[in-house]
Amino acid sequence: MEKESSLINSDIIFVKLHAPWEVLGRYAEQMNVRMPFRRKIYYLPRRYKFMSRIDKQISRFRRWLPKKPMRLDKETLPDLEENDCYTAPFSQQRIHHFIIHNKETFFNNATRSRIVHHILQRIKYEEGKNKIGLNRLLTNGSYEAAFPLHEGSYRSKNSIRTHGAENHRHLLYECWASWGVWYKYQPLDLVRRYFGEKIGLYFAWLGWYTGMLFPAAFIGLFVFLYGVTTLDHCQVSKEVCQATDIIMCPVCDKYCPFMRLSDSCVYAKVTHLFDNGATVFFAVFMAVWATVFLEFWKRRRAVIAYDWDLIDWEEEEEEIRPQFEAKYSKKERMNPISGKPEPYQAFTDKCSRLIVSASGIFFMICVVIAAVFGIVIYRVVTVSTFAAFKWALIRNNSQVATTGTAVCINFCIIMLLNVLYEKVALLLTNLEQPRTESEWENSFTLKMFLFQFVNLNSSTFYIAFFLGRFTGHPGAYLRLINRWRLEECHPSGCLIDLCMQMGIIMVLKQTWNNFMELGYPLIQNWWTRRKVRQEHGPERKISFPQWEKDYNLQPMNAYGLFDEYLEMILQFGFTTIFVAAFPLAPLLALLNNIIEIRLDAYKFVTQWRRPLASRAKDIGIWYGILEGIGILSVITNAFVIAITSDFIPRLVYAYKYGPCAGQGEAGQKCMVGYVNASLSVFRISDFENRSEPESDGSEFSGTPLKYCRYRDYRDPPHSLVPYGYTLQFWHVLAARLAFIIVFEHLVFCIKHLISYLIPDLPKDLRDRMRREKYLIQEMMYEAELERLQKERKERKKNGKAHHNEWP
């Protein structure tokens, strides 16, 4: 142990801890740290002549292509090459079996810091029952912080290609965190060597997710471009643009005027870009894509776990949280694993706390619903205000202006409620009194995800499934608190509102998250450096030791990788749940993630203190959440296609009511007359007094209007049952329900079939694991036999041979 006074603040003392070789070796053996002992030998499988000829032809073709531009150059960066060796648990008795070129570098820095932390967590610092561990010293304020040091500066005056990397941090910055390598693969082995397996697994998962977004983004862009290319041939948008003689009823009370259907020509064309013949195919593709992504991630994780020696690794028995120990120290029972007495929480106490926590979760979800209700009232009130606005641009686009402002206000409410939710989730999790840190982390993660998921998607669910569905009809509108008339969809449909909601929320949230992830630490670190320069002058900055520099960096988030995972999981939900309404969502997610990888890398390498290297076998509870989102996406996309879009009404019209009825065709020629068939007639004299518009519509034909049209399938006013549902309405409703059932069952069958067909372990990995197990046994046997033979020869030389020894 060494003590150093701070150069900035004399009240701060740094305690530097060094671990000598003897301590590292002793605790590495106790912790079963796996270390390399023999280089791997690969046997190439026998190849047939025909396959060899094909390989030669392919290699000739590859000569004309760029030489793998996405791979990192291992010739100019030799430090990237890891020793490809077999590993075994370290043993001091068999130390001669391991490959030890230099004792100072045999244990890398991540392993060293993990061993030191293991010691500090179990050392007794005072006499007393619970006076054990570094965490308690940090909790009671004895120490302000504890962190491993970065390996020097991440910048260098010399080029890495000519002079090499000065340290691993510099190497990571040049080949991972620099913006110039945004198109390169991540050096995951280096990340794992510097930051540990847990952070390495996060970046492996993020890279895999980003790579899997490429096909989804390409297909989504194809669906959008298909809508662009078929726009001129779309019969529905043509009829809307040519419907100058169809006058639509006002969309709000009094102030909203009558309007020609042709005025919504632009919105009809924009709707076709997202709601076209390829949308259903894309929804099925994305549901299958989510399953393929998760199944292949299992395989990828298995390969990483094998390469990083995590296959046989089991988490150690976790220590009890100090808060749990302090609360339940009076009641004890025997731990079945350690055999030692430990604090015990009664079942009734645990149940009562869980009930209170569940009630708190339910209350916060009700707060979200109340916020959505407030947005609904805002939309209802402002649509009339914008319709009476002075500016013609806003007055003529009152619905779009209402939707745009409502989405922006909703985004602000989402960000404010997120701050509240974090505090509530923290309070409820501490109220539950989880026993260990992993139980606390899982409980907190589940609450925060549930809160933020509901907060982010509640308004989107309202627009997708409730907007314009329960408004009634002209002359008998349903009203909120018997006062405000519920908002209707645009004459071109509700899908345009859903597209605006998703596009604005997705762009704003990703921009805000990226700013908070990088901009906030940058500003804080800049402010710290500025204060130091003011107090000590700019020339003192160079002479600061590494521990002083690291102390002035920002500490890693208190919840570890929680915020990084949460951001990506919510984005995954946005990308899959309503993707049928917004096919460009995977493309936006892909562009964001390409930036996100480098932002996170830059933040870890340059802006944060070096986190403690810790081990993990997988991404934990997040995998189950991803599976739940995948199942939910199938259901929501089925409802979006069946209810929100006009896909089913168009299909019913083409096969049952259009010019091609009974012929089994559904082309554009079969859609002639669809717009007129989807609109009902209303007699203007039947308006309620509070709904009657100020204008009589004489500006269209010179005489007051007698009738207007609205979106619905209802009988005309002069029928036996005025404004009753037509037969076509029931046909469309039955088709919608049938589509939902067929779509869900078909997609779920495909998902389960893919899950069954794709094994969790690749065949070559299974064979490598079996061969490695066999070779390790053989090597250990040979090494032990060699040692015994040497001992036998030495005994013979000394004249101490025994007659009963093995030959």
CSV table of N, CA and C in Angstrom, one decimal, residues 576-633:
chain,number,residue,atom,x,y,z
A,576,THR,N,-39.6,-3.1,-33.6
A,576,THR,CA,-40.4,-4.3,-33.9
A,576,THR,C,-41.9,-4.2,-33.7
A,577,ILE,N,-42.3,-3.4,-32.7
A,577,ILE,CA,-43.7,-3.5,-32.2
A,577,ILE,C,-44.6,-2.8,-33.2
A,578,PHE,N,-44.2,-1.6,-33.8
A,578,PHE,CA,-45.1,-0.9,-34.7
A,578,PHE,C,-44.4,-0.8,-36.1
A,579,VAL,N,-43.6,-1.7,-36.4
A,579,VAL,CA,-42.8,-1.6,-37.6
A,579,VAL,C,-43.7,-1.7,-38.9
A,580,ALA,N,-44.9,-2.3,-38.8
A,580,ALA,CA,-45.8,-2.3,-39.9
A,580,ALA,C,-46.3,-0.9,-40.3
A,581,ALA,N,-46.3,0.0,-39.4
A,581,ALA,CA,-46.7,1.4,-39.6
A,581,ALA,C,-45.6,2.3,-40.0
A,582,PHE,N,-44.3,1.9,-39.7
A,582,PHE,CA,-43.2,2.8,-40.0
A,582,PHE,C,-42.0,1.9,-40.4
A,583,PRO,N,-42.0,1.5,-41.7
A,583,PRO,CA,-40.9,0.5,-42.1
A,583,PRO,C,-39.5,1.1,-42.1
A,584,LEU,N,-39.4,2.4,-41.9
A,584,LEU,CA,-38.0,3.0,-41.9
A,584,LEU,C,-37.4,3.0,-40.5
A,585,ALA,N,-38.2,2.4,-39.5
A,585,ALA,CA,-37.7,2.4,-38.1
A,585,ALA,C,-36.3,1.6,-38.0
A,586,PRO,N,-36.2,0.4,-38.7
A,586,PRO,CA,-34.9,-0.3,-38.6
A,586,PRO,C,-33.8,0.5,-39.2
A,587,LEU,N,-34.0,1.3,-40.2
A,587,LEU,CA,-33.0,2.1,-40.8
A,587,LEU,C,-32.5,3.2,-39.9
A,588,LEU,N,-33.5,3.8,-39.2
A,588,LEU,CA,-33.1,4.8,-38.2
A,588,LEU,C,-32.3,4.2,-37.0
A,589,ALA,N,-32.8,3.0,-36.6
A,589,ALA,CA,-32.1,2.3,-35.5
A,589,ALA,C,-30.7,1.9,-35.9
A,590,LEU,N,-30.5,1.5,-37.2
A,590,LEU,CA,-29.2,1.1,-37.7
A,590,LEU,C,-28.2,2.3,-37.7
A,591,LEU,N,-28.7,3.5,-38.2
A,591,LEU,CA,-27.8,4.7,-38.3
A,591,LEU,C,-27.5,5.1,-36.8
A,592,ASN,N,-28.5,5.0,-35.9
A,592,ASN,CA,-28.2,5.4,-34.5
A,592,ASN,C,-27.2,4.5,-33.9
A,593,ASN,N,-27.3,3.2,-34.1
A,593,ASN,CA,-26.4,2.2,-33.5
A,593,ASN,C,-25.0,2.3,-34.0
A,594,ILE,N,-24.8,2.6,-35.3
A,594,ILE,CA,-23.4,2.8,-35.8
A,594,ILE,C,-22.7,3.9,-35.0
A,595,ILE,N,-23.5,5.0,-34.7
A,595,ILE,CA,-23.0,6.1,-33.9
A,595,ILE,C,-22.9,5.7,-32.4
A,596,GLU,N,-23.8,4.9,-32.0
A,596,GLU,CA,-23.9,4.5,-30.5
A,596,GLU,C,-22.7,3.7,-30.1
A,597,ILE,N,-22.3,2.8,-31.0
A,597,ILE,CA,-21.1,2.0,-30.6
A,597,ILE,C,-19.9,2.8,-30.4
A,598,ARG,N,-19.6,3.8,-31.3
A,598,ARG,CA,-18.4,4.6,-31.1
A,598,ARG,C,-18.6,5.6,-30.0
A,599,LEU,N,-19.8,6.1,-29.7
A,599,LEU,CA,-20.1,7.0,-28.6
A,599,LEU,C,-19.8,6.3,-27.3
A,600,ASP,N,-20.3,5.1,-27.2
A,600,ASP,CA,-20.1,4.3,-25.9
A,600,ASP,C,-18.6,4.0,-25.7
A,601,ALA,N,-18.0,3.6,-26.9
A,601,ALA,CA,-16.6,3.3,-26.8
A,601,ALA,C,-15.8,4.5,-26.3
A,602,TYR,N,-16.0,5.6,-27.0
A,602,TYR,CA,-15.3,6.9,-26.6
A,602,TYR,C,-15.6,7.2,-25.1
A,603,LYS,N,-16.8,7.0,-24.7
A,603,LYS,CA,-17.1,7.3,-23.3
A,603,LYS,C,-16.4,6.4,-22.3
A,604,PHE,N,-16.3,5.2,-22.6
A,604,PHE,CA,-15.6,4.2,-21.7
A,604,PHE,C,-14.1,4.5,-21.7
A,605,VAL,N,-13.6,4.8,-22.8
A,605,VAL,CA,-12.1,4.9,-22.9
A,605,VAL,C,-11.6,6.3,-22.4
A,606,THR,N,-12.4,7.4,-22.7
A,606,THR,CA,-11.9,8.7,-22.5
A,606,THR,C,-12.6,9.5,-21.4
A,607,GLN,N,-13.9,9.3,-21.1
A,607,GLN,CA,-14.6,10.1,-20.3
A,607,GLN,C,-14.9,9.5,-18.9
A,608,TRP,N,-14.9,8.2,-18.8
A,608,TRP,CA,-15.2,7.6,-17.5
A,608,TRP,C,-14.0,7.0,-16.9
A,609,ARG,N,-14.1,6.9,-15.6
A,609,ARG,CA,-13.0,6.1,-14.8
A,609,ARG,C,-13.1,4.7,-15.3
A,610,ARG,N,-12.0,4.0,-15.2
A,610,ARG,CA,-12.0,2.6,-15.6
A,610,ARG,C,-12.9,1.8,-14.7
A,611,PRO,N,-13.9,1.1,-15.2
A,611,PRO,CA,-14.8,0.3,-14.3
A,611,PRO,C,-14.1,-1.0,-13.9
A,612,LEU,N,-14.6,-1.6,-12.8
A,612,LEU,CA,-14.0,-2.8,-12.4
A,612,LEU,C,-14.4,-3.9,-13.3
A,613,ALA,N,-13.4,-4.7,-13.7
A,613,ALA,CA,-13.6,-5.8,-14.6
A,613,ALA,C,-14.3,-6.9,-13.9
A,614,SER,N,-15.5,-7.3,-14.4
A,614,SER,CA,-16.3,-8.3,-13.8
A,614,SER,C,-16.7,-9.3,-14.9
A,615,ARG,N,-17.1,-10.5,-14.5
A,615,ARG,CA,-17.4,-11.6,-15.4
A,615,ARG,C,-18.9,-11.8,-15.5
A,616,ALA,N,-19.4,-12.3,-16.6
A,616,ALA,CA,-20.8,-12.6,-16.8
A,616,ALA,C,-20.8,-13.6,-18.0
A,617,LYS,N,-21.8,-14.5,-18.0
A,617,LYS,CA,-22.0,-15.5,-19.0
A,617,LYS,C,-22.9,-15.0,-20.1
A,618,ASP,N,-23.8,-14.1,-19.8
A,618,ASP,CA,-24.8,-13.7,-20.8
A,618,ASP,C,-25.3,-12.3,-20.4
A,619,ILE,N,-26.3,-11.8,-21.1
A,619,ILE,CA,-26.8,-10.4,-20.9
A,619,ILE,C,-27.9,-10.4,-19.8
A,620,GLY,N,-28.1,-11.5,-19.1
A,620,GLY,CA,-29.0,-11.6,-17.9
A,620,GLY,C,-30.5,-11.5,-18.2
A,621,ILE,N,-31.2,-10.7,-17.4
A,621,ILE,CA,-32.6,-10.6,-17.5
A,621,ILE,C,-33.1,-9.9,-18.8
A,622,TRP,N,-32.2,-9.2,-19.5
A,622,TRP,CA,-32.5,-8.5,-20.7
A,622,TRP,C,-32.9,-9.5,-21.8
A,623,TYR,N,-32.4,-10.7,-21.8
A,623,TYR,CA,-32.8,-11.7,-22.9
A,623,TYR,C,-34.2,-12.1,-22.8
A,624,GLY,N,-34.7,-12.3,-21.6
A,624,GLY,CA,-36.1,-12.6,-21.4
A,624,GLY,C,-37.0,-11.4,-21.8
A,625,ILE,N,-36.6,-10.2,-21.5
A,625,ILE,CA,-37.3,-9.0,-22.0
A,625,ILE,C,-37.4,-8.9,-23.5
A,626,LEU,N,-36.3,-9.3,-24.1
A,626,LEU,CA,-36.3,-9.2,-25.6
A,626,LEU,C,-37.2,-10.3,-26.2
A,627,GLU,N,-37.3,-11.4,-25.6
A,627,GLU,CA,-38.2,-12.5,-26.0
A,627,GLU,C,-39.7,-12.0,-25.8
A,628,GLY,N,-40.0,-11.3,-24.7
A,628,GLY,CA,-41.3,-10.8,-24.5
A,628,GLY,C,-41.7,-9.8,-25.5
A,629,ILE,N,-40.7,-8.9,-25.9
A,629,ILE,CA,-41.0,-7.9,-26.9
A,629,ILE,C,-41.3,-8.5,-28.3
A,630,GLY,N,-40.5,-9.6,-28.6
A,630,GLY,CA,-40.7,-10.3,-29.8
A,630,GLY,C,-42.1,-10.9,-29.9
A,631,ILE,N,-42.6,-11.4,-28.8
A,631,ILE,CA,-44.0,-12.0,-28.8
A,631,ILE,C,-45.0,-10.8,-29.0
A,632,LEU,N,-44.8,-9.7,-28.2
A,632,LEU,CA,-45.7,-8.6,-28.3
A,632,LEU,C,-45.8,-8.0,-29.7
A,633,SER,N,-44.6,-8.0,-30.4
A,633,SER,CA,-44.6,-7.4,-31.7
A,633,SER,C,-45.4,-8.1,-32.7
